[in-house]
Amino acid sequence: KRSPKQTEVNLDVVRRSRGISQRELADKLNLSQPAISNIETCGNCRLDTLKKFADGVGGKLEIKIKFPDGVSYKLCGKN
């Protein structure tokens, strides 16, 4: 079984690929449409903002630290 292809994309590409407009996402997250635009163009977003964005488009935020020797660690938040 093939695993899903992983690619690096901007947040607006993720949102559009899920068929969600900025306005729809803004309404879902209780934010303004300009706030969503700002999140998508932000180069330095807070982790809680990225988590909220991922939740809003129906996904889950995962963070991984990868090292040149092939070792990687998937970070988990507090439960």
XYZ file of N, CA, C and O in Angstrom:
316
model
N 0.848 -1.187 0.000
C 0.000 0.000 0.000
C 0.886 1.241 0.000
O 1.788 1.370 0.819
N 0.618 2.147 -0.914
C 1.415 3.373 -1.010
C 0.976 4.366 0.046
O -0.197 4.509 0.340
N 1.963 5.053 0.593
C 1.631 6.122 1.541
C 1.351 7.385 0.746
O 1.859 7.568 -0.362
N 0.525 8.289 1.313
C 0.232 9.534 0.593
C 1.501 10.331 0.335
O 2.423 10.332 1.147
N 1.553 10.968 -0.819
C 2.710 11.784 -1.165
C 2.775 12.991 -0.243
O 1.778 13.656 -0.007
N 3.953 13.260 0.274
C 4.151 14.421 1.130
C 4.855 15.490 0.320
O 5.872 15.242 -0.302
N 4.282 16.674 0.316
C 4.879 17.787 -0.405
C 4.881 19.005 0.490
O 4.116 19.090 1.446
N 5.750 19.922 0.178
C 5.795 21.180 0.902
C 4.996 22.203 0.117
O 5.267 22.432 -1.058
N 3.991 22.766 0.746
C 3.130 23.749 0.096
C 2.804 24.871 1.073
O 2.944 24.728 2.280
N 2.328 25.973 0.523
C 1.862 27.080 1.353
C 0.460 26.765 1.869
O -0.270 25.964 1.286
N 0.070 27.452 2.936
C -1.226 27.196 3.559
C -2.395 27.452 2.613
O -3.395 26.731 2.660
N -2.276 28.448 1.739
C -3.389 28.714 0.822
C -3.608 27.544 -0.129
O -4.747 27.238 -0.494
N -2.549 26.851 -0.499
C -2.676 25.680 -1.368
C -3.425 24.565 -0.634
O -4.286 23.900 -1.211
N -3.121 24.382 0.640
C -3.821 23.381 1.448
C -5.308 23.707 1.496
O -6.158 22.850 1.228
N -5.634 24.950 1.814
C -7.040 25.354 1.931
C -7.774 25.159 0.610
O -8.843 24.551 0.567
N -7.177 25.649 -0.467
C -7.834 25.534 -1.774
C -7.981 24.080 -2.208
O -8.981 23.712 -2.822
N -7.003 23.235 -1.875
C -7.088 21.822 -2.255
C -8.240 21.112 -1.556
O -8.714 20.083 -2.021
N -8.683 21.682 -0.429
C -9.812 21.098 0.299
C -11.140 21.739 -0.111
O -12.193 21.418 0.418
N -11.081 22.660 -1.079
C -12.297 23.281 -1.593
C -12.936 24.264 -0.630
O -14.149 24.453 -0.634
N -12.105 24.904 0.192
C -12.595 25.841 1.211
C -12.131 27.248 0.860
O -10.943 27.460 0.590
N -13.045 28.197 0.870
C -12.681 29.591 0.605
C -12.151 30.236 1.881
O -12.370 29.729 2.989
N -11.464 31.357 1.719
C -10.999 32.099 2.899
C -12.188 32.500 3.765
O -12.109 32.429 4.991
N -13.279 32.930 3.139
C -14.474 33.347 3.880
C -15.055 32.176 4.682
O -15.403 32.314 5.841
N -15.157 30.998 4.066
C -15.693 29.818 4.760
C -14.822 29.444 5.956
O -15.329 29.156 7.037
N -13.514 29.470 5.757
C -12.603 29.135 6.845
C -12.679 30.181 7.948
O -12.701 29.845 9.135
N -12.764 31.438 7.569
C -12.877 32.520 8.552
C -14.136 32.332 9.397
O -14.082 32.448 10.627
N -15.254 32.025 8.757
C -16.502 31.807 9.492
C -16.377 30.622 10.437
O -16.816 30.670 11.582
N -15.746 29.554 9.958
C -15.575 28.336 10.768
C -14.710 28.592 12.001
O -14.942 28.016 13.065
N -13.714 29.468 11.862
C -12.756 29.720 12.947
C -13.070 30.991 13.741
O -12.298 31.380 14.610
N -14.206 31.641 13.420
C -14.562 32.892 14.090
C -13.493 33.959 13.905
O -13.130 34.663 14.840
N -12.987 34.058 12.688
C -11.988 35.056 12.342
C -12.497 35.847 11.147
O -13.468 35.463 10.503
N -11.809 36.921 10.812
C -12.161 37.686 9.615
C -11.442 37.076 8.406
O -10.422 36.391 8.552
N -11.948 37.365 7.219
C -11.287 36.897 6.004
C -9.882 37.485 5.892
O -8.942 36.754 5.544
N -9.667 38.785 6.231
C -8.297 39.304 6.198
C -7.360 38.577 7.175
O -6.169 38.441 6.906
N -7.900 38.094 8.299
C -7.064 37.343 9.248
C -6.592 36.033 8.621
O -5.440 35.628 8.803
N -7.482 35.379 7.868
C -7.090 34.142 7.188
C -6.022 34.442 6.142
O -5.027 33.726 6.034
N -6.196 35.512 5.397
C -5.202 35.914 4.406
C -3.855 36.154 5.077
O -2.808 35.733 4.565
N -3.867 36.805 6.227
C -2.635 37.077 6.970
C -1.973 35.777 7.431
O -0.753 35.637 7.340
N -2.762 34.847 7.919
C -2.218 33.552 8.355
C -1.545 32.857 7.172
O -0.453 32.300 7.304
N -2.190 32.895 6.012
C -1.661 32.206 4.840
C -0.379 32.832 4.309
O 0.434 32.139 3.703
N -0.180 34.102 4.524
C 1.023 34.760 4.028
C 2.083 34.939 5.111
O 3.185 35.406 4.822
N 1.754 34.563 6.316
C 2.660 34.720 7.459
C 3.817 33.735 7.341
O 3.608 32.553 7.139
N 5.006 34.221 7.477
C 6.158 33.338 7.457
C 6.551 32.859 8.837
O 7.417 32.021 8.990
N 5.897 33.376 9.869
C 6.283 33.056 11.236
C 5.033 32.969 12.108
O 4.818 33.790 12.984
N 4.197 31.967 11.845
C 2.943 31.817 12.582
C 3.161 31.041 13.876
O 4.038 30.186 13.961
N 2.309 31.342 14.836
C 2.340 30.605 16.103
C 1.809 29.192 15.870
O 0.975 28.962 14.994
N 2.297 28.246 16.660
C 1.855 26.860 16.517
C 0.359 26.708 16.760
O -0.308 25.949 16.059
N -0.185 27.441 17.725
C -1.623 27.320 17.980
C -2.436 27.846 16.802
O -3.506 27.319 16.493
N -1.904 28.833 16.086
C -2.571 29.338 14.891
C -2.537 28.292 13.784
O -3.540 28.047 13.113
N -1.399 27.646 13.595
C -1.296 26.596 12.586
C -2.192 25.409 12.917
O -2.815 24.821 12.034
N -2.296 25.059 14.206
C -3.173 23.971 14.620
C -4.629 24.315 14.325
O -5.386 23.502 13.798
N -5.008 25.538 14.631
C -6.376 25.989 14.369
C -6.666 25.947 12.865
O -7.735 25.508 12.445
N -5.717 26.388 12.058
C -5.873 26.354 10.610
C -6.062 24.912 10.138
O -6.974 24.619 9.367
N -5.193 24.008 10.602
C -5.284 22.597 10.206
C -6.633 22.003 10.599
O -7.265 21.308 9.809
N -7.065 22.280 11.817
C -8.378 21.801 12.275
C -9.488 22.354 11.389
O -10.420 21.643 11.026
N -9.374 23.626 11.030
C -10.401 24.289 10.236
C -10.569 23.724 8.843
O -11.654 23.762 8.272
N -9.482 23.207 8.263
C -9.581 22.609 6.929
C -9.749 21.095 7.006
O -9.697 20.396 6.005
N -9.973 20.593 8.232
C -10.254 19.164 8.411
C -9.030 18.286 8.572
O -9.112 17.069 8.432
N -7.900 18.897 8.878
C -6.668 18.128 9.013
C -6.147 18.114 10.440
O -6.827 18.526 11.377
N -4.935 17.641 10.582
C -4.267 17.552 11.880
C -2.831 18.041 11.701
O -2.138 17.603 10.780
N -2.407 18.951 12.563
C -1.044 19.458 12.495
C -0.105 18.463 13.154
O -0.343 18.015 14.268
N 0.956 18.094 12.433
C 1.995 17.236 12.980
C 3.328 17.933 12.779
O 3.574 18.530 11.726
N 4.188 17.837 13.776
C 5.500 18.473 13.695
C 6.559 17.405 13.895
O 6.479 16.598 14.817
N 7.555 17.430 13.004
C 8.605 16.433 13.049
C 9.959 17.123 12.962
O 10.126 18.076 12.203
N 10.910 16.638 13.745
C 12.298 17.094 13.644
C 13.078 15.986 12.951
O 13.071 14.844 13.404
N 13.726 16.334 11.820
C 14.485 15.360 11.041
C 15.963 15.725 11.083
O 16.326 16.885 10.958
N 16.803 14.704 11.239
C 18.247 14.900 11.303
C 18.910 14.300 10.073
O 18.376 13.370 9.455
N 20.093 14.815 9.703
C 20.790 14.322 8.510
C 21.088 12.826 8.553
O 21.198 12.187 7.515
N 21.212 12.237 9.757
C 21.528 10.810 9.847
C 20.292 9.919 9.677
O 20.358 8.707 9.824
N 19.139 10.523 9.361
C 17.927 9.746 9.125
C 17.021 9.603 10.336
O 15.893 9.136 10.210
N 17.494 9.988 11.502
C 16.677 9.922 12.705
C 15.668 11.054 12.667
O 15.980 12.180 12.282
N 14.426 10.749 13.062
C 13.417 11.805 13.142
C 12.536 11.568 14.359
O 12.388 10.438 14.834
N 12.004 12.641 14.866
C 11.117 12.592 16.021
C 9.848 13.365 15.689
O 9.901 14.522 15.302
N 8.711 12.700 15.841
C 7.426 13.366 15.695
C 7.083 13.922 17.071
O 7.030 13.197 18.052
N 6.888 15.227 17.140
C 6.590 15.875 18.413
C 5.111 15.752 18.731
O 4.270 15.793 17.841
N 4.812 15.616 20.004
C 3.411 15.560 20.411
C 3.173 16.668 21.428
O 4.061 17.057 22.177
N 1.957 17.183 21.412
C 1.597 18.246 22.353
C 1.123 17.642 23.665
O 0.976 16.445 23.817
N 0.874 18.495 24.613
C 0.344 18.059 25.890
C -1.117 17.692 25.708
O -1.849 18.333 24.978
N -1.531 16.657 26.360
C -2.943 16.236 26.301
C -3.679 16.662 27.522
O -3.213 16.847 28.552
